[in-house]
Every structure is written in C-alpha cells, then in structure tokens.
C-alpha cells in the first residue's frame, strides 16, 4: 500500500497531523472515493463559475452544459486517449475542448495549428504555467519552481553540452547498477519486474551525474528518490480532483515534500556543506571547483540568495523528471522486445558491430540506427503524456483558422491521435521498429528521423523551444540500458507475442506495472 507508507511518514512532519486524521485508517480506494465526491461537488461549482468564453469551441467527451461537465471530466480521466482520438477524428485541423474537473483544456490539432501553437512567443503563451496547471508541480515543489525554473537551461544547454565528457560515468554507473539490481539469471528463464529495475538503474545513473559518487550509490537516497517520483506521478491525479483551496495541503500530504527535503538533506549535507565552505573561502578563484549539476544548482541558489533547501528542491525536481519518464520509456520498449523477440537479433547484430568498432561511447550510441529507430517507434506508440505541447495563453490569441482563445486558456495537442494518424504514418497502428531506419536511408539528412528529433507529427518531447531539455541525456541513458540488456540477455514474455496493455492513470499512460519479463543469460556468441 504505497499510500499508507506515505501518509504514515507525512504525519511525522505535519503540524496538525491532518494527513493521518483524514487518511490513517482509510484504504487508498476510500481516499480516492472521498476525493472524487469532493471533486464532483467542486466541479459543479467550478462549472457554474467558469467563464462562458469557450462556448464557441466544440466540446468532446461529455456535455458542455455547466451542471454536467463533471461527466466529461470523468470520461477524460478514465480514457483520455479515447476521448482525444474521438475529438481528433471529428475536428482534425481544428480545435475542440475537453473537461477536467478543475478546468477546460483546448486541444489543437493538425500540422498548421500545432505549428502556430508551438511558435507562440513567451509573452503570449507560457509552457511552465500550463504544465504547472496540468501536473500540479507548483503545488508539489513550491511556487518558486514555477516562477523561476532555472533548472531548464541548466539541463537543456549545460548538461547536454557535457554529455560527451560525462558519457563514461553514465555508462559505468549503468553497467554497475544492472549488475547489482538484476536478479541472478543463469540459463533458466527468470521473471524480472522491469519497471522496478529500470527505476533503480535510472535513479542511480542519473544521480551519478546530478550529485556524483558516493551519494549516487547510497541505497537509502535512491530509494527515497524513486518513491518520491512515484508519489509525485500519482499526486498529479489527486490534485486535479481537489478543490483549489485544498490543493496545497493534499499535494503535501500525498508527496510529503517537506519530509523528502529533510531526508534528502541528510544524505547530501556533507557534500553541500563542504562545497559551501569552499565557495565562501575561494569565491570565483576556486580553481578545481566541481563542474557538475549539484554545483550548477548551488551557484544559482547562492546567486538568487534563495534558501539552501532550494538546492534539494531542485535535485528532487530533476530527479522526478528524469526517473519517472526514462524508466517508463525503457519499460515500454522492453515490453515490445519481449513480446516479439525476433527484434532482438537485428538489434544485437548492430550493437556488437558498433561497439566493436567504437567501444561504449557516445559516438557508438549515435551510430545505432536500429536502436534509435526502435526507441522512437516505442515512444510514438507509447507516450507517457497524452497531452503534448502544453501552453497557457497569457493574452488573447487568434489562430489562423479564426479560432479565438481567451487569456488563461490551457492549450495542448493530442500525442496518441497524432501518432496514430495514417496521414502521418504509413500503417500507423502497427509497431514497426525499423520505420525510421528506412526513412534515414532515404533521406539526405538522416538526423531528421532521430529519437530526439522534434516534429509536428511526433510530439512526446513537446515542440519548439520548450521541448523536453533532458531528451539528449535521456536518449543516451536509454540506449546504454537497452544495449546492456540486449547484449547480455535473452528476453520474452511467458505468453509469446502478447504485450501487456498500457495502464491509464488519469492523465498519464504507463507500462503495465505488474508485468514481468522473463530474462535468461544470453549464450555467448549467439546473435
Ligand atoms: C488536414 O490538413 C492537411 C494539410 O495540413 C490535409 O492534408 C488534410 O487532408 C486535412 N485533413 C482534414 C480531415 O481536414
């Protein structure tokens, strides 16, 4: 019962012990029901109070009559993919709106309008405001993270520029982590809970880069990060159902951010205090100052005169962003591989050939076209986030088809409907892992078809200048992980050819968290 654990620990730090008052004896199902009733009531009130200025945009997924919007919101949270597909089919190249319990989201479709959406300048539309509305991260991580998201350029430019330099460390940590976390599979087929292993491996490898050795190997630190990431992902669904005045309380109760900040500080205090001392002593003339994520964050926090706990806040935030997304992406891809093990041969052949020539290097990862294509295809058919390219209009916007968008509206484009549109992809419903290898071979600029390449028909990383800044880092991590597994193991599912269905968790779509993949040590030399 993950909820129980969190609530118990939350009660240690909550002054009023409200967490345990409300939830102590409740099963998580009761908690959800309680919040659902509360939300129901609130959504009716919300709907009555909400401005009527979106009436000209058609509603999909439920009635738009104020009293009944909650029915649409239920449909959206139960099957957001289906509701978006329905809207896309009906209103392609136009806009429609869907109901959330606490707001409308206007969905923009078709290449032309989506291009207009991603090109909206920052004074007209805000990415961070929209994401904060839809994921509640401002409530969870604190409003300062929303107002001053300084980690974004840090990841987008500094970390990405450092990738060649730090590749060896990431690679070493992934190998070591798999050796520690994979069960001993000899010649026997051994069931492995891929999502758990993936979270641990991603957490450890990412923290090798974020905070370095030895903290990145501290099992308690990693365990805290993984639990926190899972709690945050779940909280987002709680928050949309929670009335605005209670959102802060509920998000704190469910994720226990204050407790996590304290706990994280325990593990990082020696490093942070050591560095703070040296920063004070040497200032700008500190000659061997570390050049890593922790130091970049510390420098920014000092420059802003922000409290030291903001260092941890940022570490927690980037960990949430890294762990949850990459471990899910890896699991999505592994499930495809295990469902159709014939894909292993071509991948393995390429990996052996490229690694033999280039070693375990960033250059090698760049040359594995099949692996890159496999990951892009997996991400096309399994997007964690069904609503991509999120923006909030800061002032009124009119699209070229004449659609008027009032200020305050949250806009997004549907990932699945776009990715499964036969006008965008030949045989879009099929999982075709070598799709982009063929496209690369036929194109003079192969880089247009990479895993990390953005295009209006491939939106899992968003589009434009607010696209996911961590995608280059994540791509390298994922490629090393896939290469390690494929070169060392055979994989399959118990029932061959059947891939477990993805799970809808409100706004997020995840790989089946219960499925287990069978692993067997690969016989050496076998391709
Ligand atoms: C949408 O627009 C594209 C051009 O961008 C066009 O090829 C397509 O036929 C349009 N589809 C619909 C359903 O209007």
Short mmCIF file of C-alpha atoms and ligand atoms in Angstrom, two decimals:
data_model
loop_
_atom_site.label_atom_id
_atom_site.label_comp_id
_atom_site.label_asym_id
_atom_site.label_seq_id
_atom_site.Cartn_x
_atom_site.Cartn_y
_atom_site.Cartn_z
CA UNK A 1 0.00 0.00 0.00
CA UNK A 2 2.18 2.87 -1.18
CA UNK A 3 -0.34 5.45 0.03
CA UNK A 4 -0.23 4.10 3.56
CA UNK A 5 3.52 4.39 3.80
CA UNK A 6 3.49 7.95 2.61
CA UNK A 7 0.70 9.03 4.87
CA UNK A 8 2.37 7.50 7.88
CA UNK A 9 5.60 9.31 7.22
CA UNK A 10 3.73 12.51 6.35
CA UNK A 11 2.21 12.53 9.82
CA UNK A 12 5.69 12.86 11.33
CA UNK A 13 6.09 16.30 9.89
CA UNK A 14 2.58 17.69 9.56
CA UNK A 15 1.89 20.01 12.48
CA UNK A 16 -1.82 19.24 12.58
CA UNK A 17 -1.43 15.60 11.78
CA UNK A 18 -4.10 16.19 9.20
CA UNK A 19 -2.69 13.57 6.91
CA UNK A 20 -3.33 10.83 9.41
CA UNK A 21 -6.64 12.32 10.59
CA UNK A 22 -8.15 12.08 7.17
CA UNK A 23 -6.41 9.05 5.81
CA UNK A 24 -4.92 6.96 8.59
CA UNK A 25 -7.46 4.18 8.61
CA UNK A 26 -8.60 4.58 5.04
CA UNK A 27 -7.68 2.21 2.27
CA UNK A 28 -6.45 4.09 -0.77
CA UNK A 29 -9.69 3.25 -2.59
CA UNK A 30 -11.62 5.10 0.11
CA UNK A 31 -9.32 8.04 -0.19
CA UNK A 32 -9.91 8.18 -3.91
CA UNK A 33 -13.65 7.92 -3.43
CA UNK A 34 -13.59 10.67 -0.84
CA UNK A 35 -11.68 12.95 -3.13
CA UNK A 36 -13.89 12.05 -6.04
CA UNK A 37 -17.02 13.12 -4.15
CA UNK A 38 -15.37 16.30 -3.05
CA UNK A 39 -14.28 16.97 -6.58
CA UNK A 40 -17.67 16.21 -8.00
CA UNK A 41 -19.21 18.86 -5.85
CA UNK A 42 -16.49 21.26 -6.71
CA UNK A 43 -16.57 20.66 -10.42
CA UNK A 44 -20.22 21.58 -10.45
CA UNK A 45 -19.43 24.80 -8.64
CA UNK A 46 -16.44 25.39 -10.90
CA UNK A 47 -18.52 24.83 -13.98
CA UNK A 48 -21.12 27.29 -12.78
CA UNK A 49 -18.49 29.90 -12.10
CA UNK A 50 -16.32 29.27 -15.14
CA UNK A 51 -16.33 31.92 -17.81
CA UNK A 52 -18.54 31.15 -20.75
CA UNK A 53 -15.99 32.42 -23.23
CA UNK A 54 -15.06 29.00 -24.59
CA UNK A 55 -18.59 28.25 -25.81
CA UNK A 56 -17.59 28.71 -29.45
CA UNK A 57 -15.19 25.74 -29.20
CA UNK A 58 -16.88 22.35 -29.52
CA UNK A 59 -16.78 20.01 -26.50
CA UNK A 60 -15.68 16.38 -26.78
CA UNK A 61 -16.04 13.60 -24.22
CA UNK A 62 -19.14 14.85 -22.46
CA UNK A 63 -21.79 17.54 -22.34
CA UNK A 64 -20.76 21.17 -22.13
CA UNK A 65 -23.83 22.17 -20.14
CA UNK A 66 -22.38 23.55 -16.89
CA UNK A 67 -24.01 21.15 -14.43
CA UNK A 68 -22.89 18.16 -16.44
CA UNK A 69 -19.24 18.95 -17.17
CA UNK A 70 -18.11 16.57 -14.45
CA UNK A 71 -19.36 13.70 -16.59
CA UNK A 72 -16.96 14.79 -19.30
CA UNK A 73 -14.20 15.11 -16.73
CA UNK A 74 -14.81 11.53 -15.58
CA UNK A 75 -14.65 10.31 -19.16
CA UNK A 76 -11.46 12.25 -19.77
CA UNK A 77 -9.71 10.86 -16.71
CA UNK A 78 -10.92 7.33 -17.37
CA UNK A 79 -9.95 7.24 -21.02
CA UNK A 80 -8.17 10.39 -22.07
CA UNK A 81 -6.67 8.64 -25.09
CA UNK A 82 -10.09 7.59 -26.39
CA UNK A 83 -11.67 10.99 -25.82
CA UNK A 84 -8.82 12.72 -27.63
CA UNK A 85 -8.96 10.28 -30.54
CA UNK A 86 -12.66 10.87 -30.89
CA UNK A 87 -12.15 14.65 -30.93
CA UNK A 88 -9.27 14.35 -33.37
CA UNK A 89 -11.29 12.30 -35.81
CA UNK A 90 -14.15 14.74 -35.67
CA UNK A 91 -12.27 18.05 -35.61
CA UNK A 92 -8.90 17.38 -37.22
CA UNK A 93 -7.07 20.57 -38.30
CA UNK A 94 -9.27 22.48 -35.88
CA UNK A 95 -9.73 22.85 -32.12
CA UNK A 96 -12.01 21.23 -29.55
CA UNK A 97 -12.17 21.28 -25.78
CA UNK A 98 -12.22 18.60 -23.09
CA UNK A 99 -13.25 18.94 -19.46
CA UNK A 100 -11.01 18.41 -16.47
CA UNK A 101 -12.56 18.55 -13.03
CA UNK A 102 -10.92 21.88 -12.43
CA UNK A 103 -10.69 23.41 -15.90
CA UNK A 104 -11.14 23.13 -19.65
CA UNK A 105 -8.27 22.21 -21.94
CA UNK A 106 -8.47 23.37 -25.55
CA UNK A 107 -6.98 20.76 -27.87
CA UNK A 108 -5.27 21.96 -31.02
CA UNK A 109 -4.82 19.54 -33.93
CA UNK A 110 -3.28 19.39 -37.40
CA UNK A 111 0.15 20.48 -38.57
CA UNK A 112 -0.74 24.09 -39.31
CA UNK A 113 -2.37 24.97 -35.99
CA UNK A 114 0.11 22.94 -33.94
CA UNK A 115 2.95 24.86 -35.61
CA UNK A 116 1.19 28.08 -34.68
CA UNK A 117 0.80 26.78 -31.11
CA UNK A 118 4.47 25.95 -30.65
CA UNK A 119 5.54 29.27 -32.19
CA UNK A 120 3.52 31.42 -29.81
CA UNK A 121 6.02 33.82 -28.22
CA UNK A 122 6.68 33.67 -24.48
CA UNK A 123 4.73 36.83 -23.79
CA UNK A 124 1.65 35.28 -25.41
CA UNK A 125 1.82 31.74 -24.06
CA UNK A 126 3.57 30.05 -21.17
CA UNK A 127 4.76 26.47 -21.16
CA UNK A 128 5.59 26.40 -17.48
CA UNK A 129 2.19 27.78 -16.40
CA UNK A 130 0.36 25.18 -18.47
CA UNK A 131 2.47 22.30 -17.23
CA UNK A 132 2.11 23.50 -13.71
CA UNK A 133 -1.68 23.61 -14.11
CA UNK A 134 -1.83 20.13 -15.58
CA UNK A 135 0.74 18.40 -13.37
CA UNK A 136 0.32 20.42 -10.17
CA UNK A 137 4.08 20.66 -9.83
CA UNK A 138 3.85 24.17 -8.43
CA UNK A 139 1.80 22.75 -5.57
CA UNK A 140 4.18 19.88 -5.04
CA UNK A 141 7.57 21.52 -5.47
CA UNK A 142 6.68 25.03 -4.41
CA UNK A 143 5.66 28.05 -6.44
CA UNK A 144 9.25 29.27 -6.71
CA UNK A 145 9.99 26.36 -9.03
CA UNK A 146 7.25 27.63 -11.28
CA UNK A 147 8.20 31.27 -11.19
CA UNK A 148 11.92 30.73 -11.69
CA UNK A 149 12.60 27.36 -13.35
CA UNK A 150 16.36 27.88 -13.61
CA UNK A 151 16.98 24.14 -13.96
CA UNK A 152 15.64 24.23 -17.52
CA UNK A 153 18.59 25.92 -19.28
CA UNK A 154 20.88 24.00 -16.94
CA UNK A 155 19.65 20.71 -18.35
CA UNK A 156 18.97 21.94 -21.87
CA UNK A 157 22.33 23.50 -22.55
CA UNK A 158 24.89 22.76 -19.83
CA UNK A 159 24.10 19.10 -19.25
CA UNK A 160 23.65 18.44 -22.97
CA UNK A 161 26.99 20.08 -23.78
CA UNK A 162 28.63 17.97 -21.08
CA UNK A 163 27.30 14.67 -22.43
CA UNK A 164 30.47 13.67 -24.25
CA UNK A 165 32.57 14.41 -21.17
CA UNK A 166 30.33 12.52 -18.75
CA UNK A 167 29.32 9.66 -21.02
CA UNK A 168 31.89 7.34 -19.44
CA UNK A 169 30.48 7.92 -15.97
CA UNK A 170 26.89 7.32 -17.06
CA UNK A 171 27.95 4.17 -18.87
CA UNK A 172 29.95 2.85 -15.92
CA UNK A 173 27.12 3.51 -13.50
CA UNK A 174 24.51 1.79 -15.68
CA UNK A 175 26.65 -1.32 -16.01
CA UNK A 176 27.34 -1.42 -12.27
CA UNK A 177 23.68 -0.77 -11.45
CA UNK A 178 22.39 -3.59 -13.67
CA UNK A 179 24.93 -5.94 -12.12
CA UNK A 180 23.63 -5.01 -8.66
CA UNK A 181 19.90 -4.88 -9.36
CA UNK A 182 19.26 -7.69 -11.83
CA UNK A 183 18.43 -11.00 -10.23
CA UNK A 184 20.86 -13.79 -10.94
CA UNK A 185 19.54 -15.36 -14.14
CA UNK A 186 21.59 -18.28 -15.29
CA UNK A 187 20.40 -20.50 -18.11
CA UNK A 188 16.91 -20.55 -16.58
CA UNK A 189 14.19 -18.11 -17.63
CA UNK A 190 13.85 -15.78 -14.63
CA UNK A 191 10.91 -13.38 -14.15
CA UNK A 192 12.03 -9.77 -13.71
CA UNK A 193 9.95 -6.78 -12.71
CA UNK A 194 11.42 -4.50 -15.37
CA UNK A 195 9.86 -1.27 -14.15
CA UNK A 196 11.46 -1.65 -10.71
CA UNK A 197 14.89 -2.43 -12.08
CA UNK A 198 14.55 0.43 -14.56
CA UNK A 199 13.70 2.95 -11.85
CA UNK A 200 16.67 1.89 -9.75
CA UNK A 201 19.09 1.93 -12.67
CA UNK A 202 17.87 5.30 -13.97
CA UNK A 203 17.94 6.83 -10.49
CA UNK A 204 21.48 5.68 -9.87
CA UNK A 205 22.90 6.58 -13.29
CA UNK A 206 21.20 9.99 -13.30
CA UNK A 207 22.47 10.77 -9.83
CA UNK A 208 25.98 9.85 -10.78
CA UNK A 209 25.64 12.93 -12.97
CA UNK A 210 23.44 15.02 -10.67
CA UNK A 211 25.24 14.59 -7.33
CA UNK A 212 28.13 12.23 -8.07
CA UNK A 213 29.79 9.44 -6.11
CA UNK A 214 29.36 8.24 -3.40
CA UNK A 215 25.84 9.61 -2.77
CA UNK A 216 24.52 8.19 -6.07
CA UNK A 217 25.11 4.70 -4.70
CA UNK A 218 23.50 5.23 -1.31
CA UNK A 219 20.56 2.81 -1.38
CA UNK A 220 18.52 4.91 1.06
CA UNK A 221 18.95 8.05 -1.01
CA UNK A 222 17.95 6.22 -4.20
CA UNK A 223 15.01 4.54 -2.53
CA UNK A 224 13.74 7.90 -1.34
CA UNK A 225 14.02 9.39 -4.85
CA UNK A 226 12.22 6.50 -6.51
CA UNK A 227 9.36 6.53 -4.02
CA UNK A 228 9.09 10.26 -4.30
CA UNK A 229 8.96 10.10 -8.11
CA UNK A 230 6.18 7.53 -7.99
CA UNK A 231 4.25 9.54 -5.39
CA UNK A 232 4.51 12.73 -7.45
CA UNK A 233 3.25 10.98 -10.55
CA UNK A 234 0.27 9.73 -8.60
CA UNK A 235 -0.37 13.03 -6.85
CA UNK A 236 -0.98 14.76 -10.11
CA UNK A 237 -4.17 12.74 -10.50
CA UNK A 238 -5.25 13.55 -6.96
CA UNK A 239 -4.67 17.22 -7.42
CA UNK A 240 -6.90 17.70 -10.42
CA UNK A 241 -9.77 16.35 -8.34
CA UNK A 242 -9.01 18.52 -5.37
CA UNK A 243 -10.62 21.90 -4.77
CA UNK A 244 -8.16 24.76 -5.25
CA UNK A 245 -8.04 25.82 -1.58
CA UNK A 246 -7.09 22.27 -0.56
CA UNK A 247 -4.60 21.56 -3.34
CA UNK A 248 -1.52 22.63 -1.39
CA UNK A 249 -2.47 20.55 1.63
CA UNK A 250 -3.35 17.46 -0.36
CA UNK A 251 -0.21 17.61 -2.50
CA UNK A 252 1.96 17.97 0.61
CA UNK A 253 0.18 15.11 2.30
CA UNK A 254 0.48 12.75 -0.60
CA UNK A 255 4.05 13.55 -1.61
CA UNK A 256 5.41 14.70 1.76
CA UNK A 257 7.77 17.14 0.09
CA UNK A 258 8.95 18.63 3.38
CA UNK A 259 9.87 15.24 4.73
CA UNK A 260 11.66 14.38 1.49
CA UNK A 261 13.59 17.65 1.56
CA UNK A 262 14.74 16.87 5.10
CA UNK A 263 15.61 13.31 4.26
CA UNK A 264 17.47 14.30 1.12
CA UNK A 265 19.44 16.88 3.09
CA UNK A 266 20.63 14.13 5.43
CA UNK A 267 22.32 12.35 2.55
CA UNK A 268 23.63 15.43 0.79
CA UNK A 269 24.55 17.61 3.75
CA UNK A 270 28.24 16.61 3.91
CA UNK A 271 28.73 17.41 0.21
CA UNK A 272 26.72 20.63 0.28
CA UNK A 273 28.36 21.94 3.45
CA UNK A 274 31.80 21.03 2.18
CA UNK A 275 31.22 22.87 -1.06
CA UNK A 276 29.56 25.85 0.59
CA UNK A 277 32.63 26.28 2.76
CA UNK A 278 34.95 26.23 -0.23
CA UNK A 279 32.71 28.60 -2.18
CA UNK A 280 32.88 31.10 0.68
CA UNK A 281 36.61 30.66 1.07
CA UNK A 282 37.69 30.89 -2.56
CA UNK A 283 34.79 32.61 -4.33
CA UNK A 284 35.48 32.95 -8.04
CA UNK A 285 39.08 31.87 -7.63
CA UNK A 286 38.19 28.30 -6.57
CA UNK A 287 40.38 26.60 -9.18
CA UNK A 288 39.20 22.99 -9.01
CA UNK A 289 35.57 23.81 -8.42
CA UNK A 290 33.39 20.85 -9.41
CA UNK A 291 31.64 21.22 -12.76
CA UNK A 292 28.52 19.16 -12.15
CA UNK A 293 24.77 19.54 -11.74
CA UNK A 294 24.90 19.92 -7.97
CA UNK A 295 27.41 22.74 -8.26
CA UNK A 296 25.44 24.49 -11.02
CA UNK A 297 22.37 24.36 -8.83
CA UNK A 298 24.29 25.58 -5.77
CA UNK A 299 25.70 28.52 -7.75
CA UNK A 300 22.22 29.54 -8.91
CA UNK A 301 20.74 29.23 -5.44
CA UNK A 302 23.53 31.38 -4.00
CA UNK A 303 23.18 33.93 -6.83
CA UNK A 304 19.47 34.22 -6.08
CA UNK A 305 20.01 34.42 -2.35
CA UNK A 306 17.49 31.58 -2.04
CA UNK A 307 17.29 29.28 0.98
CA UNK A 308 19.63 26.28 0.95
CA UNK A 309 16.67 23.90 0.89
CA UNK A 310 16.09 25.05 -2.70
CA UNK A 311 19.16 23.02 -3.66
CA UNK A 312 17.31 19.90 -2.57
CA UNK A 313 14.07 21.10 -4.13
CA UNK A 314 15.79 21.32 -7.49
CA UNK A 315 17.53 17.99 -7.04
CA UNK A 316 14.18 16.38 -6.24
CA UNK A 317 12.54 18.06 -9.21
CA UNK A 318 15.09 17.00 -11.81
CA UNK A 319 15.05 13.52 -10.31
CA UNK A 320 11.32 13.31 -10.67
CA UNK A 321 11.57 14.48 -14.27
CA UNK A 322 14.35 12.00 -15.04
CA UNK A 323 13.34 8.86 -13.17
CA UNK A 324 9.70 8.65 -14.00
CA UNK A 325 9.96 9.37 -17.71
CA UNK A 326 13.07 7.36 -18.57
CA UNK A 327 12.16 4.28 -16.55
CA UNK A 328 8.75 4.19 -18.21
CA UNK A 329 10.24 4.67 -21.66
CA UNK A 330 12.69 1.85 -21.07
CA UNK A 331 9.91 -0.44 -19.86
CA UNK A 332 7.66 0.41 -22.82
CA UNK A 333 10.48 -0.57 -25.17
CA UNK A 334 11.40 -3.73 -23.24
CA UNK A 335 7.80 -4.91 -23.41
CA UNK A 336 7.88 -4.63 -27.20
CA UNK A 337 11.12 -6.56 -27.29
CA UNK A 338 9.85 -9.29 -25.00
CA UNK A 339 6.56 -9.56 -26.91
CA UNK A 340 8.33 -10.02 -30.25
CA UNK A 341 11.80 -11.45 -29.53
CA UNK A 342 12.60 -11.60 -33.28
CA UNK A 343 13.53 -7.93 -32.92
CA UNK A 344 16.45 -8.90 -30.69
CA UNK A 345 18.60 -10.36 -33.50
CA UNK A 346 18.86 -7.23 -35.69
CA UNK A 347 19.45 -5.02 -32.63
CA UNK A 348 22.12 -7.32 -31.26
CA UNK A 349 23.90 -7.55 -34.59
CA UNK A 350 24.08 -3.77 -34.81
CA UNK A 351 25.18 -3.34 -31.19
CA UNK A 352 28.00 -5.89 -31.47
CA UNK A 353 29.25 -4.36 -34.69
CA UNK A 354 29.15 -0.76 -33.49
CA UNK A 355 30.57 -1.44 -30.02
CA UNK A 356 33.40 -3.49 -31.55
CA UNK A 357 34.34 -0.50 -33.70
CA UNK A 358 33.64 2.39 -31.33
CA UNK A 359 33.58 0.95 -27.81
CA UNK A 360 30.94 2.07 -25.30
CA UNK A 361 30.98 5.70 -26.40
CA UNK A 362 28.55 8.45 -27.26
CA UNK A 363 29.67 8.10 -30.88
CA UNK A 364 28.66 4.44 -30.78
CA UNK A 365 25.21 5.32 -29.45
CA UNK A 366 24.84 7.80 -32.31
CA UNK A 367 25.60 5.10 -34.87
CA UNK A 368 22.99 2.60 -33.70
CA UNK A 369 20.25 3.49 -36.13
CA UNK A 370 18.15 0.43 -35.43
CA UNK A 371 18.19 1.04 -31.69
CA UNK A 372 17.40 4.71 -32.21
CA UNK A 373 14.51 3.82 -34.50
CA UNK A 374 13.24 1.20 -32.05
CA UNK A 375 13.12 3.74 -29.25
CA UNK A 376 11.46 6.39 -31.41
CA UNK A 377 8.83 3.91 -32.54
CA UNK A 378 8.25 2.78 -28.97
CA UNK A 379 7.81 6.38 -27.92
CA UNK A 380 5.46 7.03 -30.84
CA UNK A 381 3.08 4.27 -29.80
CA UNK A 382 3.55 4.74 -26.03
CA UNK A 383 3.59 8.35 -24.98
CA UNK A 384 3.63 8.88 -21.23
CA UNK A 385 1.86 12.15 -21.70
CA UNK A 386 -1.23 12.10 -23.93
CA UNK A 387 -1.37 15.92 -23.95
CA UNK A 388 1.74 17.38 -25.55
CA UNK A 389 2.95 20.90 -26.38
CA UNK A 390 1.19 22.38 -23.36
CA UNK A 391 0.82 26.16 -23.28
CA UNK A 392 -1.26 28.62 -21.32
CA UNK A 393 -2.44 31.71 -23.19
CA UNK A 394 -1.24 34.78 -21.31
CA UNK A 395 -3.20 37.08 -23.58
CA UNK A 396 -5.93 36.52 -26.15
CA UNK A 397 -4.70 34.57 -29.19
CA UNK A 398 -6.42 34.04 -32.54
CA UNK A 399 -5.37 31.07 -34.66
CA UNK A 400 -5.20 31.35 -38.44
CA UNK A 401 -8.50 29.45 -38.78
CA UNK A 402 -10.14 32.26 -36.83
CA UNK A 403 -10.43 30.41 -33.50
CA UNK A 404 -10.33 32.90 -30.66
CA UNK A 405 -8.53 31.78 -27.46
CA UNK A 406 -9.09 33.92 -24.38
CA UNK A 407 -6.25 34.60 -21.93
CA UNK A 408 -5.92 31.94 -19.24
CA UNK A 409 -6.83 29.05 -21.54
CA UNK A 410 -4.69 25.91 -21.36
CA UNK A 411 -3.85 24.52 -24.80
CA UNK A 412 -2.29 21.23 -25.88
CA UNK A 413 -2.14 18.77 -28.75
CA UNK A 414 -3.05 15.06 -28.54
CA UNK A 415 0.00 12.79 -28.78
CA UNK A 416 -1.70 9.46 -29.47
CA UNK A 417 -4.20 10.67 -32.03
CA UNK A 418 -1.40 12.44 -33.91
CA UNK A 419 0.91 9.43 -33.72
CA UNK A 420 -1.77 7.00 -34.91
CA UNK A 421 -2.96 9.13 -37.82
CA UNK A 422 -2.48 7.28 -41.13
CA UNK A 423 -1.93 10.64 -42.82
CA UNK A 424 1.20 10.99 -40.67
CA UNK A 425 2.48 7.39 -40.69
CA UNK A 426 2.06 4.53 -43.13
CA UNK A 427 0.19 1.76 -41.29
CA UNK A 428 0.19 3.92 -38.16
CA UNK A 429 -1.41 1.26 -35.97
CA UNK A 430 1.49 -1.16 -36.45
CA UNK A 431 4.59 -1.25 -34.25
CA UNK A 432 7.28 -1.10 -36.92
CA UNK A 433 10.64 -0.71 -35.14
CA UNK A 434 12.74 -0.11 -38.26
CA UNK A 435 10.44 2.59 -39.67
CA UNK A 436 12.95 5.40 -39.19
CA UNK A 437 15.94 3.35 -40.35
CA UNK A 438 14.24 3.24 -43.74
CA UNK A 439 13.43 6.94 -43.57
CA UNK A 440 17.02 7.76 -42.65
CA UNK A 441 18.35 5.67 -45.51
CA UNK A 442 16.12 7.51 -47.96
CA UNK A 443 16.89 10.99 -46.67
CA UNK A 444 19.96 13.12 -47.22
CA UNK A 445 19.64 14.50 -43.71
CA UNK A 446 19.27 11.38 -41.52
CA UNK A 447 19.22 13.46 -38.34
CA UNK A 448 15.63 14.43 -39.17
CA UNK A 449 14.46 10.98 -38.09
CA UNK A 450 16.22 10.51 -34.75
CA UNK A 451 14.70 9.53 -31.43
CA UNK A 452 15.21 13.07 -30.12
CA UNK A 453 14.11 14.90 -33.28
CA UNK A 454 11.01 17.03 -32.85
CA UNK A 455 8.31 17.26 -35.49
CA UNK A 456 4.65 18.16 -35.55
CA UNK A 457 3.74 14.50 -36.11
CA UNK A 458 5.98 13.28 -33.24
CA UNK A 459 5.29 15.19 -30.05
CA UNK A 460 6.26 13.13 -26.97
CA UNK A 461 9.02 15.62 -26.13
CA UNK A 462 6.87 18.62 -26.97
CA UNK A 463 7.82 21.08 -29.71
CA UNK A 464 9.67 24.34 -30.14
CA UNK A 465 11.91 25.99 -27.64
CA UNK A 466 10.14 24.45 -24.64
CA UNK A 467 10.65 20.88 -25.80
CA UNK A 468 12.00 18.49 -23.13
CA UNK A 469 15.51 19.75 -22.35
CA UNK A 470 16.60 16.39 -20.93
CA UNK A 471 15.93 14.34 -24.05
CA UNK A 472 19.57 14.10 -25.18
CA UNK A 473 20.66 12.91 -21.77
CA UNK A 474 17.72 10.52 -21.57
CA UNK A 475 18.38 9.16 -25.06
CA UNK A 476 21.94 8.24 -24.13
CA UNK A 477 20.85 6.67 -20.87
CA UNK A 478 18.15 4.63 -22.59
CA UNK A 479 20.47 3.48 -25.36
CA UNK A 480 23.12 2.29 -22.92
CA UNK A 481 20.45 0.45 -20.92
CA UNK A 482 18.94 -1.21 -23.98
CA UNK A 483 22.39 -2.16 -25.31
CA UNK A 484 23.40 -3.64 -21.97
CA UNK A 485 20.28 -5.77 -21.76
CA UNK A 486 20.24 -6.92 -25.38
CA UNK A 487 23.93 -7.84 -25.34
CA UNK A 488 23.66 -9.76 -22.09
CA UNK A 489 20.22 -11.34 -22.01
CA UNK A 490 17.51 -13.06 -23.97
CA UNK A 491 14.06 -11.77 -23.08
CA UNK A 492 10.50 -12.90 -23.69
CA UNK A 493 7.07 -12.89 -22.12
CA UNK A 494 5.54 -16.03 -20.68
CA UNK A 495 2.88 -15.86 -23.36
CA UNK A 496 4.72 -15.21 -26.55
CA UNK A 497 3.54 -12.40 -28.80
CA UNK A 498 1.32 -10.79 -26.19
CA UNK A 499 2.39 -7.43 -24.85
CA UNK A 500 0.67 -6.35 -21.63
CA UNK A 501 -1.69 -3.42 -22.18
CA UNK A 502 -0.53 0.01 -21.05
CA UNK A 503 -2.29 1.35 -17.99
CA UNK A 504 -4.18 4.64 -17.84
CA UNK A 505 -3.52 6.55 -14.66
CA UNK A 506 -5.66 9.63 -15.18
CA UNK A 507 -3.50 11.99 -17.16
CA UNK A 508 -0.61 9.60 -17.57
CA UNK A 509 -0.18 6.42 -19.56
CA UNK A 510 2.21 3.87 -18.12
CA UNK A 511 3.52 0.40 -18.91
CA UNK A 512 1.70 -2.36 -17.01
CA UNK A 513 3.30 -2.05 -13.56
CA UNK A 514 2.67 -5.69 -12.65
CA UNK A 515 4.01 -7.41 -15.76
CA UNK A 516 7.18 -9.42 -15.52
CA UNK A 517 9.56 -10.14 -18.36
CA UNK A 518 11.45 -13.43 -18.48
CA UNK A 519 15.22 -12.96 -18.69
CA UNK A 520 17.87 -15.56 -19.45
CA UNK A 521 21.60 -15.06 -19.62
CA UNK A 522 22.47 -14.91 -23.30
CA UNK A 523 24.62 -17.76 -24.55
CA UNK A 524 27.89 -16.11 -25.57
CA UNK A 525 28.44 -15.53 -29.25
CA UNK A 526 24.80 -16.16 -30.15
CA UNK A 527 23.28 -13.36 -32.21
C1 LIG B 1 -5.73 18.49 -42.57
O1 LIG B 1 -4.76 19.32 -43.16
C2 LIG B 1 -3.85 18.64 -44.01
C3 LIG B 1 -2.85 19.66 -44.51
O2 LIG B 1 -2.09 20.16 -43.43
C4 LIG B 1 -4.58 17.96 -45.15
O3 LIG B 1 -3.68 17.21 -45.93
C5 LIG B 1 -5.63 17.03 -44.57
O4 LIG B 1 -6.41 16.49 -45.61
C6 LIG B 1 -6.56 17.78 -43.62
N1 LIG B 1 -7.46 16.81 -43.02
C7 LIG B 1 -8.73 17.09 -42.70
C8 LIG B 1 -9.54 15.98 -42.15
O5 LIG B 1 -9.20 18.20 -42.86
#
